[in-house]
Amino acid sequence: YLWFMMRENEEKLELFGIPADKLGEEFEKIGEQKFRAKQVMKWIYEHRQFDFAQMTDLPLELRDWLNNNAIISIPETAEVARSEDNSAKFLFKLSDGKFVESVYIPDLKNNRHTVCLSAQIGCKYDCSFCATGKMGFVRNLTSTEIIGQLYEIREYIQVGGNNLTNVVFMGMGEPMDNLDAVIDAIKVILADVGFGLGHRRVLVSTVGIPEGILKLMKTSLRTKLAISLNAPNNKLRTKIMPVNKKYSIESFIPLIDEYVQYCKRWVTMEYVMLAGINDSLKQAHQLVELLKGLPVKINLIPYNPIEEVDFKPSDDRTIMRFQSYLLANSVVATIRQSSGKDIKGACGQLIADFTLTKNSN
Ligand code: SAH
């Protein structure tokens, strides 16, 4: 019986996390008008109405058809870990029993409420300082599963009396490696009948995959871009980010100007500060040589220790000195305030111990 139910769901039309263009095509296939897609989206994301019978501006016939042939799949929230700093890490259970994590990061001073989404379960790239890489690559997420994370956390934010303002693809996995699903998810995030966010409130963070950056630029989404640089030269970068063997620094630097013309915002270069590895003034100087004159800002990220490796975080004075050197040499640099360290929800810590054990059985 359960098998029968599962079979039946597989054949149903998924409505959740699907962009209006695709959904419109599906409606056309059944002889309906395209614009019905937007009506349905409005019910789902704005009115939080999942009962087709209550979607009162749809013809009765269509409501009936949807009732028999469509589904709205939302992941189950398995666990919420709240941090002392009010950020929260969410563990979602997906339909195949696998788990994925996402993080809510409030910034009350600036009234920013950011959700950090995962694009994959695990990751292929195995950056030496990142916990997600240690679990290996499990699978891609669908746009339904990506939007599921956002939908659930938006409810949490609203219960707290606030509004979702920003989305970053900085959770588990590499967004460029699952770009079709990420693009579909972004379309839902930007749509008026979806989450209605402005395009510069969405940021995609990548290890620097040029094909992905080029493909993103072919869309009209114009979201912001961050590249995880983490080292000022190829030798060191290859040591801590194996992906650099395939995509060296020179493979993405030339795309920066083009991206800024496309999005009209500077590209962020992320740089995790590892004590004695990449935090010397000599390396700051190399960074200046590499990035001088480019429309980029460097975001220095204090390293969040993970259990699997023995890197040490640079101390505050070293980070500030590094930043001062960059600023004095006309390279814009900020220091990221890390959230959720106590719940292992900070950058590079998403694996969660419980996810690891649960995903591997
Ligand atoms: N795969 C994408 C997005 C996920 S990582 C990317 O690499 O950009 C998001 C950011 O967290 C990256 O800039 C990465 O360098 C950083 N990061 C990874 N592990 C970290 C750790 N242990 N401490 C601090 N930042 C980390």
mmCIF file of C-alpha atoms and ligand atoms in Angstrom:
data_model
loop_
_atom_site.group_PDB
_atom_site.id
_atom_site.type_symbol
_atom_site.label_atom_id
_atom_site.label_comp_id
_atom_site.label_asym_id
_atom_site.label_seq_id
_atom_site.Cartn_x
_atom_site.Cartn_y
_atom_site.Cartn_z
ATOM 1 C CA TYR A 1 0.000 0.000 0.000
ATOM 2 C CA LEU A 2 2.797 2.388 0.930
ATOM 3 C CA TRP A 3 4.553 1.510 -2.302
ATOM 4 C CA PHE A 4 1.393 2.315 -4.156
ATOM 5 C CA MET A 5 1.139 5.693 -2.401
ATOM 6 C CA MET A 6 4.716 6.514 -3.293
ATOM 7 C CA ARG A 7 4.215 5.546 -6.907
ATOM 8 C CA GLU A 8 1.161 7.696 -7.012
ATOM 9 C CA ASN A 9 2.983 10.737 -5.629
ATOM 10 C CA GLU A 10 5.779 10.339 -8.127
ATOM 11 C CA GLU A 11 3.335 10.740 -10.929
ATOM 12 C CA LYS A 12 1.760 13.828 -9.451
ATOM 13 C CA LEU A 13 2.564 17.340 -10.548
ATOM 14 C CA GLU A 14 4.781 19.056 -7.970
ATOM 15 C CA LEU A 15 3.685 22.659 -7.408
ATOM 16 C CA PHE A 16 6.095 23.673 -4.672
ATOM 17 C CA GLY A 17 9.355 25.445 -5.468
ATOM 18 C CA ILE A 18 8.660 25.479 -9.202
ATOM 19 C CA PRO A 19 9.060 28.808 -11.043
ATOM 20 C CA ALA A 20 6.088 30.417 -12.806
ATOM 21 C CA ASP A 21 7.429 29.783 -16.322
ATOM 22 C CA LYS A 22 7.741 26.027 -15.788
ATOM 23 C CA LEU A 23 4.490 25.743 -13.885
ATOM 24 C CA GLY A 24 2.719 27.729 -16.599
ATOM 25 C CA GLU A 25 3.909 25.223 -19.207
ATOM 26 C CA GLU A 26 2.524 22.387 -17.117
ATOM 27 C CA PHE A 27 -0.843 24.091 -16.933
ATOM 28 C CA GLU A 28 -0.849 24.634 -20.683
ATOM 29 C CA LYS A 29 -0.303 20.907 -21.165
ATOM 30 C CA ILE A 30 -3.614 20.221 -19.425
ATOM 31 C CA GLY A 31 -5.404 22.865 -21.471
ATOM 32 C CA GLU A 32 -5.302 25.547 -18.793
ATOM 33 C CA GLN A 33 -4.109 29.120 -19.056
ATOM 34 C CA LYS A 34 -0.529 29.947 -18.152
ATOM 35 C CA PHE A 35 -1.501 32.632 -15.652
ATOM 36 C CA ARG A 36 -3.109 30.021 -13.420
ATOM 37 C CA ALA A 37 0.447 29.191 -12.343
ATOM 38 C CA LYS A 38 0.857 32.610 -10.780
ATOM 39 C CA GLN A 39 -2.502 32.358 -9.049
ATOM 40 C CA VAL A 40 -1.512 29.052 -7.521
ATOM 41 C CA MET A 41 1.874 30.438 -6.448
ATOM 42 C CA LYS A 42 0.167 33.332 -4.731
ATOM 43 C CA TRP A 43 -1.986 30.935 -2.757
ATOM 44 C CA ILE A 44 0.999 28.891 -1.710
ATOM 45 C CA TYR A 45 3.591 31.535 -0.817
ATOM 46 C CA GLU A 46 1.461 34.520 0.145
ATOM 47 C CA HIS A 47 -1.662 33.002 1.663
ATOM 48 C CA ARG A 48 0.036 29.788 2.842
ATOM 49 C CA GLN A 49 -2.988 27.970 1.499
ATOM 50 C CA PHE A 50 -2.285 24.367 0.555
ATOM 51 C CA ASP A 51 -5.877 23.214 0.261
ATOM 52 C CA PHE A 52 -6.862 23.361 -3.404
ATOM 53 C CA ALA A 53 -10.549 23.573 -2.530
ATOM 54 C CA GLN A 54 -9.883 26.932 -0.872
ATOM 55 C CA MET A 55 -8.120 28.457 -3.905
ATOM 56 C CA THR A 56 -11.247 30.396 -4.699
ATOM 57 C CA ASP A 57 -10.144 32.276 -7.803
ATOM 58 C CA LEU A 58 -9.474 29.035 -9.683
ATOM 59 C CA PRO A 59 -12.266 27.379 -11.674
ATOM 60 C CA LEU A 60 -13.851 24.520 -9.745
ATOM 61 C CA GLU A 61 -12.782 22.087 -12.432
ATOM 62 C CA LEU A 62 -9.143 23.025 -12.015
ATOM 63 C CA ARG A 63 -9.351 22.812 -8.228
ATOM 64 C CA ASP A 64 -10.705 19.342 -8.639
ATOM 65 C CA TRP A 65 -7.976 18.395 -11.100
ATOM 66 C CA LEU A 66 -5.278 19.695 -8.763
ATOM 67 C CA ASN A 67 -6.776 17.805 -5.891
ATOM 68 C CA ASN A 68 -6.338 14.548 -7.768
ATOM 69 C CA ASN A 69 -3.172 15.227 -9.702
ATOM 70 C CA ALA A 70 -0.959 17.750 -7.929
ATOM 71 C CA ILE A 71 1.025 17.870 -4.715
ATOM 72 C CA ILE A 72 2.715 20.478 -2.558
ATOM 73 C CA SER A 73 5.758 18.920 -0.890
ATOM 74 C CA ILE A 74 7.305 20.615 2.118
ATOM 75 C CA PRO A 75 10.198 19.088 4.030
ATOM 76 C CA GLU A 76 9.679 18.116 7.627
ATOM 77 C CA THR A 77 11.518 20.276 10.165
ATOM 78 C CA ALA A 78 13.251 17.643 12.279
ATOM 79 C CA GLU A 79 15.102 19.924 14.658
ATOM 80 C CA VAL A 80 15.719 23.595 15.391
ATOM 81 C CA ALA A 81 18.819 24.589 17.356
ATOM 82 C CA ARG A 82 18.723 28.124 18.715
ATOM 83 C CA SER A 83 21.933 30.011 19.339
ATOM 84 C CA GLU A 84 22.679 32.452 22.156
ATOM 85 C CA ASP A 85 23.019 35.105 19.449
ATOM 86 C CA ASN A 86 19.480 34.364 18.178
ATOM 87 C CA SER A 87 20.560 32.668 15.001
ATOM 88 C CA ALA A 88 19.026 29.238 14.501
ATOM 89 C CA LYS A 89 20.029 26.118 12.662
ATOM 90 C CA PHE A 90 17.333 24.014 11.039
ATOM 91 C CA LEU A 91 17.554 20.338 10.265
ATOM 92 C CA PHE A 92 15.157 19.216 7.544
ATOM 93 C CA LYS A 93 14.129 15.674 6.781
ATOM 94 C CA LEU A 94 13.550 15.134 3.075
ATOM 95 C CA SER A 95 11.161 12.721 1.388
ATOM 96 C CA ASP A 96 13.855 10.054 0.927
ATOM 97 C CA GLY A 97 14.775 10.233 4.609
ATOM 98 C CA LYS A 98 17.965 12.244 4.012
ATOM 99 C CA PHE A 99 18.754 15.354 6.045
ATOM 100 C CA VAL A 100 19.907 18.845 5.161
ATOM 101 C CA GLU A 101 20.648 21.955 7.218
ATOM 102 C CA SER A 102 20.002 25.674 6.808
ATOM 103 C CA VAL A 103 20.592 28.655 9.063
ATOM 104 C CA TYR A 104 18.673 31.787 10.039
ATOM 105 C CA ILE A 105 20.903 34.776 10.766
ATOM 106 C CA PRO A 106 19.217 37.819 12.297
ATOM 107 C CA ASP A 107 20.931 41.201 12.345
ATOM 108 C CA LEU A 108 18.572 43.274 14.445
ATOM 109 C CA LYS A 109 20.713 46.422 14.339
ATOM 110 C CA ASN A 110 20.352 46.614 10.578
ATOM 111 C CA ASN A 111 16.953 44.929 10.484
ATOM 112 C CA ARG A 112 18.332 42.204 8.231
ATOM 113 C CA HIS A 113 16.950 38.709 8.452
ATOM 114 C CA THR A 114 19.025 36.384 6.338
ATOM 115 C CA VAL A 115 18.471 32.750 5.479
ATOM 116 C CA CYS A 116 21.492 30.680 4.509
ATOM 117 C CA LEU A 117 20.356 27.893 2.164
ATOM 118 C CA SER A 118 21.943 24.612 1.158
ATOM 119 C CA ALA A 119 22.079 23.579 -2.487
ATOM 120 C CA GLN A 120 23.308 20.019 -1.972
ATOM 121 C CA ILE A 121 23.583 17.330 0.680
ATOM 122 C CA GLY A 122 27.329 17.120 1.209
ATOM 123 C CA CYS A 123 29.807 18.534 -1.284
ATOM 124 C CA LYS A 124 32.276 17.266 -3.906
ATOM 125 C CA TYR A 125 35.021 19.803 -3.342
ATOM 126 C CA ASP A 126 36.405 18.908 0.088
ATOM 127 C CA CYS A 127 37.968 22.246 1.050
ATOM 128 C CA SER A 128 40.303 21.308 3.906
ATOM 129 C CA PHE A 129 38.763 23.700 6.458
ATOM 130 C CA CYS A 130 35.066 22.933 5.784
ATOM 131 C CA ALA A 131 33.021 20.319 7.603
ATOM 132 C CA THR A 132 30.543 19.735 4.778
ATOM 133 C CA GLY A 133 33.285 18.360 2.521
ATOM 134 C CA LYS A 134 34.135 15.731 5.123
ATOM 135 C CA MET A 135 30.806 13.989 4.635
ATOM 136 C CA GLY A 136 31.428 13.610 0.912
ATOM 137 C CA PHE A 137 28.802 14.246 -1.735
ATOM 138 C CA VAL A 138 25.409 12.679 -1.137
ATOM 139 C CA ARG A 139 23.075 14.243 -3.689
ATOM 140 C CA ASN A 140 21.705 17.401 -5.264
ATOM 141 C CA LEU A 141 18.626 19.068 -3.839
ATOM 142 C CA THR A 142 15.633 19.841 -6.032
ATOM 143 C CA SER A 143 14.294 23.402 -6.248
ATOM 144 C CA THR A 144 11.332 22.067 -4.254
ATOM 145 C CA GLU A 145 13.695 21.087 -1.432
ATOM 146 C CA ILE A 146 15.649 24.354 -1.609
ATOM 147 C CA ILE A 147 12.482 26.461 -1.409
ATOM 148 C CA GLY A 148 11.192 24.166 1.343
ATOM 149 C CA GLN A 149 14.063 25.279 3.585
ATOM 150 C CA LEU A 150 13.294 28.919 2.892
ATOM 151 C CA TYR A 151 9.542 28.576 3.353
ATOM 152 C CA GLU A 152 9.890 26.964 6.762
ATOM 153 C CA ILE A 153 12.450 29.463 8.024
ATOM 154 C CA ARG A 154 10.370 32.382 6.739
ATOM 155 C CA GLU A 155 7.544 31.153 8.983
ATOM 156 C CA TYR A 156 9.950 31.103 11.923
ATOM 157 C CA ILE A 157 11.122 34.657 11.152
ATOM 158 C CA GLN A 158 7.544 35.908 10.914
ATOM 159 C CA VAL A 159 6.515 34.299 14.165
ATOM 160 C CA GLY A 160 9.313 36.371 15.688
ATOM 161 C CA GLY A 161 7.631 39.473 14.293
ATOM 162 C CA ASN A 162 10.135 40.085 11.511
ATOM 163 C CA ASN A 163 10.376 39.780 7.743
ATOM 164 C CA LEU A 164 12.744 37.775 5.603
ATOM 165 C CA THR A 165 15.091 40.254 3.879
ATOM 166 C CA ASN A 166 18.041 38.308 2.427
ATOM 167 C CA VAL A 167 18.929 34.896 1.091
ATOM 168 C CA VAL A 168 22.461 33.557 0.692
ATOM 169 C CA PHE A 169 23.448 30.268 -0.951
ATOM 170 C CA MET A 170 26.235 29.617 1.532
ATOM 171 C CA GLY A 171 25.022 26.497 3.251
ATOM 172 C CA MET A 172 25.952 22.939 2.413
ATOM 173 C CA GLY A 173 27.237 22.197 -1.068
ATOM 174 C CA GLU A 174 28.256 24.112 -4.158
ATOM 175 C CA PRO A 175 25.406 26.025 -5.826
ATOM 176 C CA MET A 176 27.161 26.111 -9.229
ATOM 177 C CA ASP A 177 27.216 22.340 -9.185
ATOM 178 C CA ASN A 178 23.430 22.196 -9.013
ATOM 179 C CA LEU A 179 22.761 25.375 -10.904
ATOM 180 C CA ASP A 180 19.522 24.468 -12.695
ATOM 181 C CA ALA A 181 17.762 23.794 -9.405
ATOM 182 C CA VAL A 182 19.354 26.884 -7.840
ATOM 183 C CA ILE A 183 18.182 29.059 -10.751
ATOM 184 C CA ASP A 184 14.636 27.697 -10.429
ATOM 185 C CA ALA A 185 14.729 28.390 -6.694
ATOM 186 C CA ILE A 186 16.003 31.945 -7.252
ATOM 187 C CA LYS A 187 13.165 32.563 -9.716
ATOM 188 C CA VAL A 188 10.669 31.646 -6.986
ATOM 189 C CA ILE A 189 12.536 33.818 -4.453
ATOM 190 C CA LEU A 190 12.444 36.867 -6.748
ATOM 191 C CA ALA A 191 8.897 36.417 -8.084
ATOM 192 C CA ASP A 192 6.211 38.826 -6.847
ATOM 193 C CA VAL A 193 3.955 35.828 -6.390
ATOM 194 C CA GLY A 194 6.811 33.982 -4.699
ATOM 195 C CA PHE A 195 8.960 35.486 -1.953
ATOM 196 C CA GLY A 196 9.185 38.881 -3.666
ATOM 197 C CA LEU A 197 12.800 39.663 -2.769
ATOM 198 C CA GLY A 198 14.852 42.137 -4.816
ATOM 199 C CA HIS A 199 17.632 40.567 -6.881
ATOM 200 C CA ARG A 200 20.396 42.172 -4.854
ATOM 201 C CA ARG A 201 19.050 40.584 -1.704
ATOM 202 C CA VAL A 202 20.066 37.189 -2.992
ATOM 203 C CA LEU A 203 23.701 36.072 -3.040
ATOM 204 C CA VAL A 204 25.262 32.998 -4.602
ATOM 205 C CA SER A 205 28.571 31.876 -3.107
ATOM 206 C CA THR A 206 30.890 29.621 -5.125
ATOM 207 C CA VAL A 207 34.298 27.967 -4.967
ATOM 208 C CA GLY A 208 34.815 29.733 -8.310
ATOM 209 C CA ILE A 209 33.450 27.578 -11.106
ATOM 210 C CA PRO A 210 33.715 29.673 -14.279
ATOM 211 C CA GLU A 211 31.109 27.713 -16.275
ATOM 212 C CA GLY A 212 28.608 28.303 -13.504
ATOM 213 C CA ILE A 213 29.356 32.013 -13.265
ATOM 214 C CA LEU A 214 28.983 32.336 -17.054
ATOM 215 C CA LYS A 215 25.709 30.411 -17.026
ATOM 216 C CA LEU A 216 24.327 32.565 -14.223
ATOM 217 C CA MET A 217 25.176 35.669 -16.238
ATOM 218 C CA LYS A 218 23.072 34.338 -19.122
ATOM 219 C CA THR A 219 19.977 34.549 -16.926
ATOM 220 C CA SER A 220 18.173 37.778 -16.122
ATOM 221 C CA LEU A 221 18.312 37.121 -12.375
ATOM 222 C CA ARG A 222 21.231 39.496 -11.610
ATOM 223 C CA THR A 223 21.790 38.232 -8.089
ATOM 224 C CA LYS A 224 24.963 39.049 -6.172
ATOM 225 C CA LEU A 225 28.041 36.836 -6.343
ATOM 226 C CA ALA A 226 30.659 35.788 -3.804
ATOM 227 C CA ILE A 227 33.759 33.748 -4.615
ATOM 228 C CA SER A 228 35.585 31.769 -1.943
ATOM 229 C CA LEU A 229 39.179 32.775 -2.607
ATOM 230 C CA ASN A 230 40.799 31.913 0.741
ATOM 231 C CA ALA A 231 44.389 32.184 -0.541
ATOM 232 C CA PRO A 232 46.383 34.850 -2.406
ATOM 233 C CA ASN A 233 48.179 32.449 -4.769
ATOM 234 C CA ASN A 234 47.536 29.159 -6.558
ATOM 235 C CA LYS A 235 50.114 27.164 -4.631
ATOM 236 C CA LEU A 236 48.449 27.759 -1.276
ATOM 237 C CA ARG A 237 44.951 27.691 -2.708
ATOM 238 C CA THR A 238 45.505 24.259 -4.213
ATOM 239 C CA LYS A 239 46.754 23.050 -0.850
ATOM 240 C CA ILE A 240 43.628 24.098 1.044
ATOM 241 C CA MET A 241 41.082 23.945 -1.814
ATOM 242 C CA PRO A 242 41.712 20.953 -4.108
ATOM 243 C CA VAL A 243 39.237 22.423 -6.631
ATOM 244 C CA ASN A 244 41.962 24.941 -7.498
ATOM 245 C CA LYS A 245 43.793 22.273 -9.517
ATOM 246 C CA LYS A 246 40.919 22.381 -11.967
ATOM 247 C CA TYR A 247 39.792 25.989 -11.550
ATOM 248 C CA SER A 248 42.744 28.167 -10.656
ATOM 249 C CA ILE A 249 42.560 31.788 -9.558
ATOM 250 C CA GLU A 250 43.121 32.943 -13.152
ATOM 251 C CA SER A 251 40.054 31.054 -14.341
ATOM 252 C CA PHE A 252 37.555 33.249 -12.489
ATOM 253 C CA ILE A 253 39.344 36.586 -11.944
ATOM 254 C CA PRO A 254 38.704 37.662 -15.574
ATOM 255 C CA LEU A 255 34.949 37.166 -15.080
ATOM 256 C CA ILE A 256 34.689 39.672 -12.244
ATOM 257 C CA ASP A 257 34.404 42.824 -14.389
ATOM 258 C CA GLU A 258 31.758 41.204 -16.533
ATOM 259 C CA TYR A 259 29.790 40.067 -13.492
ATOM 260 C CA VAL A 260 29.804 43.539 -11.995
ATOM 261 C CA GLN A 261 28.490 44.994 -15.251
ATOM 262 C CA TYR A 262 25.760 42.393 -15.153
ATOM 263 C CA CYS A 263 24.686 42.750 -11.510
ATOM 264 C CA LYS A 264 25.764 46.327 -10.795
ATOM 265 C CA ARG A 265 27.199 45.311 -7.457
ATOM 266 C CA TRP A 266 30.773 44.488 -6.536
ATOM 267 C CA VAL A 267 31.730 40.854 -6.215
ATOM 268 C CA THR A 268 32.652 39.624 -2.726
ATOM 269 C CA MET A 269 35.850 37.623 -2.268
ATOM 270 C CA GLU A 270 35.562 35.419 0.810
ATOM 271 C CA TYR A 271 38.739 34.741 2.732
ATOM 272 C CA VAL A 272 38.715 32.399 5.740
ATOM 273 C CA MET A 273 41.461 33.450 8.160
ATOM 274 C CA LEU A 274 43.582 30.433 9.153
ATOM 275 C CA ALA A 275 46.357 31.076 11.692
ATOM 276 C CA GLY A 276 49.827 30.756 10.212
ATOM 277 C CA ILE A 277 48.428 29.560 6.881
ATOM 278 C CA ASN A 278 47.060 32.560 4.982
ATOM 279 C CA ASP A 279 47.077 35.459 7.466
ATOM 280 C CA SER A 280 50.542 37.064 7.151
ATOM 281 C CA LEU A 281 51.157 40.602 5.943
ATOM 282 C CA LYS A 282 53.165 39.180 3.058
ATOM 283 C CA GLN A 283 50.029 37.330 1.991
ATOM 284 C CA ALA A 284 47.960 40.490 2.452
ATOM 285 C CA HIS A 285 50.409 42.145 0.072
ATOM 286 C CA GLN A 286 49.938 39.345 -2.491
ATOM 287 C CA LEU A 287 46.208 39.801 -2.162
ATOM 288 C CA VAL A 288 46.583 43.504 -2.894
ATOM 289 C CA GLU A 289 48.651 42.709 -5.997
ATOM 290 C CA LEU A 290 46.029 40.207 -7.132
ATOM 291 C CA LEU A 291 42.928 42.311 -6.560
ATOM 292 C CA LYS A 292 44.035 45.948 -6.807
ATOM 293 C CA GLY A 293 41.716 47.917 -9.068
ATOM 294 C CA LEU A 294 39.134 45.146 -9.388
ATOM 295 C CA PRO A 295 35.515 45.849 -8.368
ATOM 296 C CA VAL A 296 35.659 43.492 -5.399
ATOM 297 C CA LYS A 297 35.439 43.659 -1.646
ATOM 298 C CA ILE A 298 37.173 41.134 0.555
ATOM 299 C CA ASN A 299 35.181 39.568 3.336
ATOM 300 C CA LEU A 300 37.535 38.218 5.982
ATOM 301 C CA ILE A 301 35.872 35.274 7.739
ATOM 302 C CA PRO A 302 37.202 34.222 11.148
ATOM 303 C CA TYR A 303 37.764 30.484 10.868
ATOM 304 C CA ASN A 304 35.192 28.431 12.751
ATOM 305 C CA PRO A 305 36.980 25.374 14.090
ATOM 306 C CA ILE A 306 35.718 22.004 12.946
ATOM 307 C CA GLU A 307 36.536 18.725 14.588
ATOM 308 C CA GLU A 308 38.051 16.915 11.652
ATOM 309 C CA VAL A 309 41.150 19.105 11.148
ATOM 310 C CA ASP A 310 43.597 21.048 13.268
ATOM 311 C CA PHE A 311 43.577 24.523 11.748
ATOM 312 C CA LYS A 312 43.533 27.372 14.254
ATOM 313 C CA PRO A 313 41.629 30.609 13.860
ATOM 314 C CA SER A 314 43.735 33.733 13.408
ATOM 315 C CA ASP A 315 43.525 35.925 16.489
ATOM 316 C CA ASP A 316 41.568 39.176 16.384
ATOM 317 C CA ARG A 317 44.660 41.379 16.234
ATOM 318 C CA THR A 318 46.033 39.475 13.250
ATOM 319 C CA ILE A 319 42.718 39.749 11.423
ATOM 320 C CA MET A 320 42.547 43.480 12.117
ATOM 321 C CA ARG A 321 46.127 43.993 10.966
ATOM 322 C CA PHE A 322 45.409 42.060 7.797
ATOM 323 C CA GLN A 323 42.321 44.172 7.176
ATOM 324 C CA SER A 324 44.195 47.424 7.872
ATOM 325 C CA TYR A 325 46.884 46.468 5.359
ATOM 326 C CA LEU A 326 44.267 45.869 2.672
ATOM 327 C CA LEU A 327 42.407 49.092 3.440
ATOM 328 C CA ALA A 328 45.649 51.107 3.463
ATOM 329 C CA ASN A 329 46.321 49.756 -0.009
ATOM 330 C CA SER A 330 42.905 50.672 -1.375
ATOM 331 C CA VAL A 331 41.389 47.206 -1.254
ATOM 332 C CA VAL A 332 37.981 47.199 0.426
ATOM 333 C CA ALA A 333 37.868 44.662 3.248
ATOM 334 C CA THR A 334 35.334 43.817 5.939
ATOM 335 C CA ILE A 335 35.381 41.286 8.769
ATOM 336 C CA ARG A 336 32.455 38.902 8.975
ATOM 337 C CA GLN A 337 30.652 38.635 12.269
ATOM 338 C CA SER A 338 30.123 34.915 12.680
ATOM 339 C CA SER A 339 26.793 33.705 14.051
ATOM 340 C CA GLY A 340 25.691 30.472 15.601
ATOM 341 C CA LYS A 341 29.057 29.038 16.598
ATOM 342 C CA ASP A 342 27.569 27.454 19.718
ATOM 343 C CA ILE A 343 25.115 25.461 17.603
ATOM 344 C CA LYS A 344 27.630 24.616 14.869
ATOM 345 C CA GLY A 345 25.646 26.742 12.490
ATOM 346 C CA ALA A 346 28.449 29.049 11.428
ATOM 347 C CA CYS A 347 30.233 29.069 8.053
ATOM 348 C CA GLY A 348 31.815 25.754 7.252
ATOM 349 C CA GLN A 349 30.288 23.956 10.206
ATOM 350 C CA LEU A 350 27.240 22.528 8.490
ATOM 351 C CA ILE A 351 27.456 18.790 8.560
ATOM 352 C CA ALA A 352 25.914 18.665 11.806
ATOM 353 C CA ASP A 353 26.973 15.770 13.826
ATOM 354 C CA PHE A 354 23.417 14.526 13.786
ATOM 355 C CA THR A 355 23.163 14.975 10.025
ATOM 356 C CA LEU A 356 26.301 12.968 9.515
ATOM 357 C CA THR A 357 25.118 10.007 11.484
ATOM 358 C CA LYS A 358 21.611 10.199 10.112
ATOM 359 C CA ASN A 359 22.624 10.575 6.486
ATOM 360 C CA SER A 360 25.008 7.677 6.602
ATOM 361 C CA ASN A 361 22.629 5.032 7.817
HETATM 362 N N1 SAH B 1 30.419 26.086 -1.791
HETATM 363 C C1 SAH B 1 30.170 27.484 -1.640
HETATM 364 C C2 SAH B 1 29.198 27.826 -0.533
HETATM 365 C C3 SAH B 1 29.392 27.143 0.825
HETATM 366 S S1 SAH B 1 30.763 27.645 1.829
HETATM 367 C C4 SAH B 1 31.458 28.246 -1.455
HETATM 368 O O1 SAH B 1 32.491 27.619 -1.287
HETATM 369 O O2 SAH B 1 31.441 29.469 -1.520
HETATM 370 C C5 SAH B 1 30.429 29.282 2.348
HETATM 371 C C6 SAH B 1 31.665 30.008 2.880
HETATM 372 O O3 SAH B 1 32.103 29.449 4.124
HETATM 373 C C7 SAH B 1 32.872 29.918 1.947
HETATM 374 O O4 SAH B 1 33.400 31.185 1.707
HETATM 375 C C8 SAH B 1 33.877 29.075 2.721
HETATM 376 O O5 SAH B 1 35.188 29.437 2.377
HETATM 377 C C9 SAH B 1 33.520 29.401 4.143
HETATM 378 N N2 SAH B 1 33.963 28.384 5.114
HETATM 379 C C10 SAH B 1 34.046 27.063 4.918
HETATM 380 N N3 SAH B 1 34.478 26.443 6.025
HETATM 381 C C11 SAH B 1 34.653 27.407 6.971
HETATM 382 C C12 SAH B 1 35.054 27.400 8.341
HETATM 383 N N4 SAH B 1 35.369 26.268 8.959
HETATM 384 N N5 SAH B 1 35.107 28.583 8.990
HETATM 385 C C13 SAH B 1 34.761 29.725 8.371
HETATM 386 N N6 SAH B 1 34.357 29.792 7.088
HETATM 387 C C14 SAH B 1 34.304 28.646 6.383
#
